[in-house]
Coordinates of C-alpha atoms and ligand atoms in Angstrom, one line a residue:
X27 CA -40.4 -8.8 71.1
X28 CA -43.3 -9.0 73.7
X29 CA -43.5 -8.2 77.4
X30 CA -45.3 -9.7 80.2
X31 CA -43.9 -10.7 83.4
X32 CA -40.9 -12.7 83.8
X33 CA -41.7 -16.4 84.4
X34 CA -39.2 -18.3 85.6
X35 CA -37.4 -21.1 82.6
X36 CA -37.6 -24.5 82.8
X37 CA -35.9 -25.1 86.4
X38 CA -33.8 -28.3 85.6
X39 CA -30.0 -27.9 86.5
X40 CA -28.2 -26.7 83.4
X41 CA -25.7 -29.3 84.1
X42 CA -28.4 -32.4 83.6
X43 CA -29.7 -30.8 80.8
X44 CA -28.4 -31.4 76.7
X45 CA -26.4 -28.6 76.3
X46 CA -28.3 -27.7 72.8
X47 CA -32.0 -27.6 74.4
X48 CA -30.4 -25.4 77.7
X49 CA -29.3 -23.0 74.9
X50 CA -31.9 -22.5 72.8
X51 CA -34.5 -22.0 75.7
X52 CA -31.8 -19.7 76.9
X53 CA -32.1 -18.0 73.8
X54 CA -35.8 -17.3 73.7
X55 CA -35.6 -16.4 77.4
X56 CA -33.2 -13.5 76.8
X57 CA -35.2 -12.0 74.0
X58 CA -38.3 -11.5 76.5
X59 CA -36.2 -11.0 79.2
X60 CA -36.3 -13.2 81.0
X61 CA -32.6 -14.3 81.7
X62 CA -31.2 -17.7 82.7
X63 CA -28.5 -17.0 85.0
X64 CA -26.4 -20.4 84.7
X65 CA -25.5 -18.9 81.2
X66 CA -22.9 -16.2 83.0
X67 CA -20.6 -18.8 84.5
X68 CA -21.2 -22.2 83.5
X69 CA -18.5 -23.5 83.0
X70 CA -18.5 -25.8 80.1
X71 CA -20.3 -22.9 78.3
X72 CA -16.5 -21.2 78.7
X73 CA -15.1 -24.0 76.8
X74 CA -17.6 -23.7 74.1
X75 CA -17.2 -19.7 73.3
X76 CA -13.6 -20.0 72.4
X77 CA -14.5 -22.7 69.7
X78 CA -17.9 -21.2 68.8
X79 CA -17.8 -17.3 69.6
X80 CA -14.0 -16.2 69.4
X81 CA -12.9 -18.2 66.8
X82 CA -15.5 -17.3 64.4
X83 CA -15.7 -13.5 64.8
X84 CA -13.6 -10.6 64.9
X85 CA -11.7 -9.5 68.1
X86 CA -9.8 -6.2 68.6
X87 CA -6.2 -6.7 68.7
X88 CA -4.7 -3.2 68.8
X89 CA -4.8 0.3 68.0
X90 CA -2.4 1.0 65.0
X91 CA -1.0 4.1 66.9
X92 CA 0.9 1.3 69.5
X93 CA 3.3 0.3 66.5
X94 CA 4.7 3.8 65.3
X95 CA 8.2 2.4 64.1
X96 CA 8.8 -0.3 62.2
X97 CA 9.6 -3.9 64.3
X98 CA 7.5 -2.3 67.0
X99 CA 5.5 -5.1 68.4
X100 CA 3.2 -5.8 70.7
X101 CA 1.1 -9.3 72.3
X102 CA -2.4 -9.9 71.8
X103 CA -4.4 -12.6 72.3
X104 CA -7.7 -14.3 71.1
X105 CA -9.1 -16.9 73.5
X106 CA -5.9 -18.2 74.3
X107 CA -4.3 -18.1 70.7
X108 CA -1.4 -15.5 71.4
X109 CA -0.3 -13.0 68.1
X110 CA 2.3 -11.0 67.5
X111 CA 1.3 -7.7 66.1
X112 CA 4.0 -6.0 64.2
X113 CA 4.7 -2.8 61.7
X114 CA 7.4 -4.6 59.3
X115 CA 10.2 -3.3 57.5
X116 CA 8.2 -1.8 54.7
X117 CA 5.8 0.4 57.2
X118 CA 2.8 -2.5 57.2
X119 CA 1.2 -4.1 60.0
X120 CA 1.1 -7.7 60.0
X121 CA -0.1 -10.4 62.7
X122 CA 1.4 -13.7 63.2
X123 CA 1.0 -16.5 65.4
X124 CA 3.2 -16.6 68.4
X125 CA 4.1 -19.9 67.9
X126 CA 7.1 -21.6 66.4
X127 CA 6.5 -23.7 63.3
X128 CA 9.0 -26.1 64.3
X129 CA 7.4 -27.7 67.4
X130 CA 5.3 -25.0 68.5
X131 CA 6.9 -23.1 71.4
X132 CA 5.4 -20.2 71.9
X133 CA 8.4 -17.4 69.6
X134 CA 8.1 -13.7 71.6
X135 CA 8.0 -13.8 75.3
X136 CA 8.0 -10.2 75.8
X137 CA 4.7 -8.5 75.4
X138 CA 6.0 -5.6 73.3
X139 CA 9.3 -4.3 72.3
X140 CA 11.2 -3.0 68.8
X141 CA 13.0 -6.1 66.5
X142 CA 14.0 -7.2 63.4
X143 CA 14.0 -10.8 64.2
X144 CA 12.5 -13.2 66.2
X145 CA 14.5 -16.4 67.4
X146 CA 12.9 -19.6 69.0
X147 CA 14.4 -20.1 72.3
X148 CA 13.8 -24.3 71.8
X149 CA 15.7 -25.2 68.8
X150 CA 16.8 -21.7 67.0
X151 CA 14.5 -21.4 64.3
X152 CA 14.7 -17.2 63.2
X153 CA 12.0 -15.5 61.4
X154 CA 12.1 -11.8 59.9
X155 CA 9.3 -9.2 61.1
X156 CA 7.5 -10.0 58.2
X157 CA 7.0 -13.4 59.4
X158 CA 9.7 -15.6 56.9
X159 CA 11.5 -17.8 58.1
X160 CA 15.5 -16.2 57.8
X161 CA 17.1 -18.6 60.0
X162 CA 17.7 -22.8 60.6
X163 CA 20.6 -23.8 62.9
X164 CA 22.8 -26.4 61.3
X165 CA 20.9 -26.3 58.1
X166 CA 22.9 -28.8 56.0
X167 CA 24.0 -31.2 58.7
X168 CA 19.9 -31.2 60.1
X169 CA 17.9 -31.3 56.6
X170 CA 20.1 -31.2 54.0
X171 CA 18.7 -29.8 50.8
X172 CA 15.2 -31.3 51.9
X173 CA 13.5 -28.0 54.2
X174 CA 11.6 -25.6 51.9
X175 CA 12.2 -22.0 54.1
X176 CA 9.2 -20.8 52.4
X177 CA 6.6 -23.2 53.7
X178 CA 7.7 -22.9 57.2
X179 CA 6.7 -18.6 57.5
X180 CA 4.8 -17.8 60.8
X181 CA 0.4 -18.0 60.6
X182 CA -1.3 -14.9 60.3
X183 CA -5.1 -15.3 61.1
X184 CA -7.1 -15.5 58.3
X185 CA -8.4 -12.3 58.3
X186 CA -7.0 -9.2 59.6
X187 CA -8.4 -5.9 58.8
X188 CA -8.5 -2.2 60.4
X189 CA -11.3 0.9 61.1
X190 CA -9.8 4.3 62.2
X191 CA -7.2 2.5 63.4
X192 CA -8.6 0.0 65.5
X193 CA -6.9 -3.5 64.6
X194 CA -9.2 -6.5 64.1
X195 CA -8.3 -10.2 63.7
X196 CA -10.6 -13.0 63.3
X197 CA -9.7 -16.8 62.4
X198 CA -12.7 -17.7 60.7
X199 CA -11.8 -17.7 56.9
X200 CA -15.4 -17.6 56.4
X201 CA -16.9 -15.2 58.4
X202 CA -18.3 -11.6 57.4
X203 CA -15.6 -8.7 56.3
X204 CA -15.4 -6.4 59.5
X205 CA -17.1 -3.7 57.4
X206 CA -19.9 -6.0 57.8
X207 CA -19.6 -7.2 61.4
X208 CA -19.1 -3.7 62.5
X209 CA -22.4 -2.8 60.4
X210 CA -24.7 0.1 61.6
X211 CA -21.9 0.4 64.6
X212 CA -19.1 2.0 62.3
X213 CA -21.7 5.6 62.2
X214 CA -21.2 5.6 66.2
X215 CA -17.1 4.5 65.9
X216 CA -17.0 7.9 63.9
X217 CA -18.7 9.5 66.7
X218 CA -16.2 8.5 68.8
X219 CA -13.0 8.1 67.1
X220 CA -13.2 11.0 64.3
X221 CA -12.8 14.2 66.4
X222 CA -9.8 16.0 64.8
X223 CA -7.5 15.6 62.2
X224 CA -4.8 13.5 63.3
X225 CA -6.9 11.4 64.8
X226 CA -7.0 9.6 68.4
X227 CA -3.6 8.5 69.5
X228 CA -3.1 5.8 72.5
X229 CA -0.9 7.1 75.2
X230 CA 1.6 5.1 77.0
X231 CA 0.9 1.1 77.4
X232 CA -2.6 -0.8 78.2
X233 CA -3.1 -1.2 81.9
X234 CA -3.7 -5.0 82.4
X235 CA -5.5 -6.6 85.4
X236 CA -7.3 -9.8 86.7
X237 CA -10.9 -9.5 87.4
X238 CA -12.7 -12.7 89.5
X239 CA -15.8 -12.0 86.9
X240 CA -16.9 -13.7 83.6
X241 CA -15.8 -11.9 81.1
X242 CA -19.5 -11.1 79.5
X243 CA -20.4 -9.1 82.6
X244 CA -18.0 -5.9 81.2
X245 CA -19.4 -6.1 77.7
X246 CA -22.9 -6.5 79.3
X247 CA -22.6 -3.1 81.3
X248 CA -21.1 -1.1 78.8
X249 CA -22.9 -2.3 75.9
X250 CA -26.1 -0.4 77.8
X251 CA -26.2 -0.5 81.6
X252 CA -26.8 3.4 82.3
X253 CA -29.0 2.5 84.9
X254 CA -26.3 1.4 87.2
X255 CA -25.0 5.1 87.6
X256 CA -27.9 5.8 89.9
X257 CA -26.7 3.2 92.6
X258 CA -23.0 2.2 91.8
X259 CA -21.7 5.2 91.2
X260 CA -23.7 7.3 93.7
X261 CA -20.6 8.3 95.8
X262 CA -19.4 10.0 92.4
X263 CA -22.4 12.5 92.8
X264 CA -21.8 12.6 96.4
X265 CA -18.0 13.7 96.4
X266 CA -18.5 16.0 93.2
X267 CA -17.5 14.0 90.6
X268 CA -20.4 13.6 88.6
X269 CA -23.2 16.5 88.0
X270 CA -25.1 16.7 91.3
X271 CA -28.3 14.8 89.7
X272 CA -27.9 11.2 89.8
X273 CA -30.2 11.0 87.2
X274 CA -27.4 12.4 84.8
X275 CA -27.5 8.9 82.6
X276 CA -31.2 8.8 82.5
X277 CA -30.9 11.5 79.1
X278 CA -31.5 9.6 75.6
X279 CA -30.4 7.2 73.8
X280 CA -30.1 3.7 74.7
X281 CA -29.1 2.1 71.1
X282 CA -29.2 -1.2 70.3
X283 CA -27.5 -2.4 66.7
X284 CA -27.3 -5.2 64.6
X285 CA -24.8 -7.9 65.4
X286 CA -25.1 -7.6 69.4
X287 CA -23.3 -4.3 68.7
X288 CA -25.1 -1.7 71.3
X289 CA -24.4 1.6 73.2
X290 CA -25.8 4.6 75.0
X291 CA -25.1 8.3 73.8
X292 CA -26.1 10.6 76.7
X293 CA -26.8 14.0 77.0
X294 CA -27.8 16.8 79.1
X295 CA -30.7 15.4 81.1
X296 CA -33.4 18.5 81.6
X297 CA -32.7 21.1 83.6
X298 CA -28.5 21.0 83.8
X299 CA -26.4 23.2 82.7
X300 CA -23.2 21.5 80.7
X301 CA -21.0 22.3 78.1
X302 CA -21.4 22.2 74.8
X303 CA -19.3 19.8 72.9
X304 CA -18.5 18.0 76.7
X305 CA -16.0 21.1 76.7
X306 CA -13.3 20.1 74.2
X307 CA -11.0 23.0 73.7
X308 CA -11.9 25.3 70.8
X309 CA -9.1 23.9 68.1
X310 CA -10.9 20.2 68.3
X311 CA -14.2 21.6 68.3
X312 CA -13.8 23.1 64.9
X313 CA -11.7 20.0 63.6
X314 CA -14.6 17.8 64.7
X315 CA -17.1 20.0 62.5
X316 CA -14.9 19.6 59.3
X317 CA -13.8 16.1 60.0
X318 CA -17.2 14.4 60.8
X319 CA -18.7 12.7 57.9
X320 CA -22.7 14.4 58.1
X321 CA -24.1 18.1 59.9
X322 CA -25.5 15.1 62.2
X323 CA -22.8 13.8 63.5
X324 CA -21.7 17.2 64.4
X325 CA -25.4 17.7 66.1
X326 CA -25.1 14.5 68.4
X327 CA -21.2 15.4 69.7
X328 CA -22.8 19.1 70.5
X329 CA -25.3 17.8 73.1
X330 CA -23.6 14.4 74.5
X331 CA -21.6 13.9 77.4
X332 CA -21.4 10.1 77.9
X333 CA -21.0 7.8 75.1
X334 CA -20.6 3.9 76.5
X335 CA -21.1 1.1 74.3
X336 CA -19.2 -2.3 73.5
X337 CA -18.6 -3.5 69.9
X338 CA -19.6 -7.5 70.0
X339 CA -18.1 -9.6 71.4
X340 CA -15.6 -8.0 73.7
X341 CA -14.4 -4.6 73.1
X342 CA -16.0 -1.6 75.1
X343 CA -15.5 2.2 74.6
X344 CA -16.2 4.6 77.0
X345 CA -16.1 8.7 76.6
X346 CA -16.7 10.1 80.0
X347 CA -16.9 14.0 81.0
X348 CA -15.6 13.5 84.6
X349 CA -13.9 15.8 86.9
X350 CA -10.3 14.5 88.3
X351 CA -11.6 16.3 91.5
X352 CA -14.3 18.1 93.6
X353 CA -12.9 21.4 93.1
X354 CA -12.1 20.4 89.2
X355 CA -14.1 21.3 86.1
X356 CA -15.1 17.9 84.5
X357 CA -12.9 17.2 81.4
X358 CA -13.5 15.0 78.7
X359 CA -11.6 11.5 78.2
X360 CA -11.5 8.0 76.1
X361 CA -10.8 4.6 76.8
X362 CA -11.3 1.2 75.2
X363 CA -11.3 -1.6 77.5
X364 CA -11.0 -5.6 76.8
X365 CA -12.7 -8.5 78.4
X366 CA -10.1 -11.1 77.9
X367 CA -11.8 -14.5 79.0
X368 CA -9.3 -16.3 81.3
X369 CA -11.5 -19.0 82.6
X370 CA -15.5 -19.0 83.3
X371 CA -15.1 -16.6 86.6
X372 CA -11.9 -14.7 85.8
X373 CA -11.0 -12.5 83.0
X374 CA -8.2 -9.9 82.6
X375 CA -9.2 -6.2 81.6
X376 CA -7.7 -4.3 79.3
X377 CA -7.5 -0.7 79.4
X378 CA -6.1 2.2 76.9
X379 CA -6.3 6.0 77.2
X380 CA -6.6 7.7 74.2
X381 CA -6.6 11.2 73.1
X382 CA -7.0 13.5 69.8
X383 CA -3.1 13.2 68.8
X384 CA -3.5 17.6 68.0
X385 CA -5.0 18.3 71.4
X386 CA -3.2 21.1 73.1
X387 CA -0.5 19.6 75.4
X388 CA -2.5 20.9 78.8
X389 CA -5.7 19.3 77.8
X390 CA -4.1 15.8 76.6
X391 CA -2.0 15.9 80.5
X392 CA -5.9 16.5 82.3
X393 CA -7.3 14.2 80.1
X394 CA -5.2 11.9 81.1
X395 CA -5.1 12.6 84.6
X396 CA -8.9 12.5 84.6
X397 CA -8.4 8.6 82.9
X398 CA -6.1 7.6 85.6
X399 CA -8.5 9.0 88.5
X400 CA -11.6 7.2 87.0
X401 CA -11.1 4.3 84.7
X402 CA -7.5 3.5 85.3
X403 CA -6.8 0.2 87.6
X404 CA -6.6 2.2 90.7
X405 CA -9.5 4.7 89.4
X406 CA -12.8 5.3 91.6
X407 CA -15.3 4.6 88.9
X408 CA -13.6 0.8 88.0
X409 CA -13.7 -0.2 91.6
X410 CA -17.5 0.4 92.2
X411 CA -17.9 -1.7 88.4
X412 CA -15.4 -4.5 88.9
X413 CA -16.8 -5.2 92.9
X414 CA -20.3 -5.9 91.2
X415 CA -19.3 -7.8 88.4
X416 CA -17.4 -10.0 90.5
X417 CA -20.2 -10.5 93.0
X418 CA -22.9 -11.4 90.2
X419 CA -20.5 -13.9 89.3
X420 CA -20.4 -15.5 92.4
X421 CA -24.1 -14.8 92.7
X422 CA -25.0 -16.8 90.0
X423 CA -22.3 -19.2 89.6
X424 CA -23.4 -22.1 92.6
X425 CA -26.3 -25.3 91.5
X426 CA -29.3 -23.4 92.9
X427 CA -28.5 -19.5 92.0
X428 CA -27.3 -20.7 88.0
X429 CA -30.6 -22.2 87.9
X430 CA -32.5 -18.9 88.7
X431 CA -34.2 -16.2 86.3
X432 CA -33.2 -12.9 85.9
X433 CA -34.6 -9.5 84.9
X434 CA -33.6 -8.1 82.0
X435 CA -37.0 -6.7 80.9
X436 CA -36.2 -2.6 81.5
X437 CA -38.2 -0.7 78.4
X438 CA -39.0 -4.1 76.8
X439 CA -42.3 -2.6 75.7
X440 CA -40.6 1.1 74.6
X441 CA -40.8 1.5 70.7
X442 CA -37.5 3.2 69.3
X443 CA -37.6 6.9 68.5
X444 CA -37.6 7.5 64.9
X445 CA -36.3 11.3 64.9
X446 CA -32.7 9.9 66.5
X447 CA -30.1 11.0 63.6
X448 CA -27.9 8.1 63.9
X449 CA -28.9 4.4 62.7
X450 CA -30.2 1.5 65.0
X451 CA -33.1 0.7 67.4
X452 CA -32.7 4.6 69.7
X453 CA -34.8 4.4 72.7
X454 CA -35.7 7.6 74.2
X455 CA -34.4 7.4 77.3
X456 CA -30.8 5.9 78.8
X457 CA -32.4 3.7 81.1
X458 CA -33.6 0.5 79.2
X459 CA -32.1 -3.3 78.3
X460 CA -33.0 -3.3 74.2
X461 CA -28.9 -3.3 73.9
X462 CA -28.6 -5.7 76.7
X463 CA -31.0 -8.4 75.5
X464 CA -29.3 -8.1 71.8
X465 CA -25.5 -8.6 73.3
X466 CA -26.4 -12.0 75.0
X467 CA -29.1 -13.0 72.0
X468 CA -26.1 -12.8 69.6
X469 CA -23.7 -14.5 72.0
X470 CA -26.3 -17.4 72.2
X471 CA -26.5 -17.2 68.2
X472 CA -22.9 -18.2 67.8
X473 CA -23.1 -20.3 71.0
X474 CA -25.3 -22.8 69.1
X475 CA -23.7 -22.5 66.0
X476 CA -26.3 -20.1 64.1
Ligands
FES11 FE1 11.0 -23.5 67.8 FE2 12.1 -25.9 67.7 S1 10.2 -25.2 68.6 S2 12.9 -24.0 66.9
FE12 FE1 -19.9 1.9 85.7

């Protein structure tokens, strides 16, 4: 990957040009930063990611700690494929197409709920939890002897398969096992999801919301945008909310993985004072040390206090030391947020909490609190995001602005350090666009059918 200044692509209106040629220049643009904005919101390239980016890799679906009982159930949707995700009779999760196999009415309108059975409000079909279908009205007088039941059982994707609990689906028969999607990512999932014990647990229900932003900006800032702490969340600092030095997400690394996998694990910038461990009470800090698998995973947790990152295409974690107030010692929490595309400029976030399931009660209630304050819908931190995200998409969304270049060339010319514990491309500092440039490369992979 070279540097050099940015020079601007050819300037022809995306919309005049063959879709194909657009992309690939795109492609090659992006890996030396210099970024073609009409690829954020154009339209048509909407339509094209469902068929050529979530159809053909794995999307997270749910955490398995949602379905505690069997016939718990919850709604989850791919592009605009909707699943049911249930734990069946016998204690195993299964996902099924929300669809009837009659005519195709969509089967469960709730989003989540506890049942047995699931009946088609159309024409009656009934199918079991485990998907069979239990149940034609007027049978004999209908079909006679000629309906086999057991062709007729609800679709589960092709592939469904879990890591510490996170749920993935993918409908590509043919693509990669998730062991191999997730790749050099899964070392940094056990950073982040193998703390105690027992494990993380989600608390209560996902907050849902509409966002007037393309989707890719949210997996785009988490997957390695420290930088934007300095200016978006300045007020943070300001009110006490953040360590007085805005420079708190400057501290290394900025990781970029294989697979347009990417994150940043911060720590304790020079000169700051922070606690060890981001302060976890004592019992979780000696479950982490026996749970981790290596001494270095145990190393990196001591000295971190942000870890951001987004897991291709469109799940992002977040583990934020935060205080729930200016007069409050910052306490750590998790959340994994969803980009749900909903058109080329809107897309609904997803948001769950999560906390070690054998935290003390008191820090599990502050950790929660601090969530709600920050990340939740209402919290500070996702209103200073969401207001930019919106306004690059409508900066870049109109014929003259898509046609523009942008910069993504931060630390294009830094060489990874070789001393960081973990695996991937670390760069030595939190502010650079290595992870950045690797998200959108790989999204333009699929996008042209690579
Ligand atoms: Fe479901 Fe007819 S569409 S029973
Ligand atoms: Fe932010």
């Amino acid at each position: 990957m070279g540097g050099g200044a940015v020079r601007p692509l050819k300037t022809d209106l995306p919309l005049n040009r063959d879709l194909e040629a657009y992309l690939t220049d795109a492609r090659q643009g992006v890996e030396r930063g210099a970024f073609p904005a009409g690829i954020i919101t154009d339209p048509r390239l909407h339509e094209r990611e469902k068929t050529h980016v979530f159809s053909k890799t794995w999307v997270f679906i749910a955490h398995e700690t949602e379905l505690p009982d069997p016939g718990d159930y919850v709604i989850r949707y791919i592009s605009d494929d909707s699943f049911i995700v249930i734990r069946d009779e016998s204690g195993h999760v299964r996902v099924l197409l929300n669809s009837c196999r009659h005519h195709g009415n969509v089967l469960c309108r709730a989003e989540m709920g506890n049942t047995s059975h699931f009946r088609c409000s159309y024409h009656g079909w009934t199918y079991n939890n485990r998907g069979d279908l239990v149940g034609v009205p007027a049978l004999a007088e209908s079909y006679g002897d000629t309906l086999d039941k057991s062709r007729w059982c609800l679709v589960p994707p092709p592939k469904v398969d879990s890591y510490n609990g996170l749920i993935f689906a993918c409908t590509d028969p043919h693509a990669p096992s998730l062991l191999d999607h997730l790749s050099d990512l899964r070392w940094y999932l056990d950073l982040f999801t193998r703390r105690s014990e027992a494990g993380l647990r989600v608390v209560g229900t996902p907050q849902r919301w509409i966002v007037d932003s393309n989707w890719k900006l949210g997996a785009d800032n988490f997957v390695g945008d420290a930088y934007h702490t300095l200016m978006t969340h300045r007020s943070m600092v300001e009110v006490g909310l953040l360590p007085p030095d805005p420079k708190v997400a400057s501290a290394p690394a900025h990781i970029a993985l294989p697979n347009g996998h990417g994150l940043g694990v911060l720590g304790v910038p020079p000169g700051m004072i922070l606690p060890e461990f981001q302060g976890y009470p004592e019992e979780i800090v000696e479950s982490l040390e026996r749970v981790y698998p290596s001494p270095e995973h145990v190393a990196v947790a001591r000295r971190t206090i942000f870890i951001h990152g987004n897991v291709f295409p469109n799940l992002s974690f977040l583990n934020v030391l935060v205080s729930k107030d200016h007069m409050s010692a910052p306490v750590p929490f998790l959340t994994l947020r969803l980009w749900h595309p909903v058109s080329a400029d809107k897309m609904e976030m997803w948001s769950w909490f999560l906390v070690e399931a054998d935290a003390p009660d008191w820090f599990q209630e502050l950790s929660y609190e601090c969530y709600v304050r920050t990340f939740g819908i209402s919290g500070v931190f996702e209103q200073d995001d969401t207001e930019n995200w919106r306004n690059v998409t409508r900066g870049t969304k109109g014929p003259f602005s898509s046609q523009q270049t942008l910069n993504y060339e931060m630390g294009i010319d830094l060489k990874p350090d070789q001393t960081w514990p973990g695996p991937g491309a670390a760069y030595p500092t939190g502010y650079a666009e290595a992870a950045q440039r690797s998200f959108w490369s790989e999204w333009l992979r699929y996008m042209v059918g690579e």
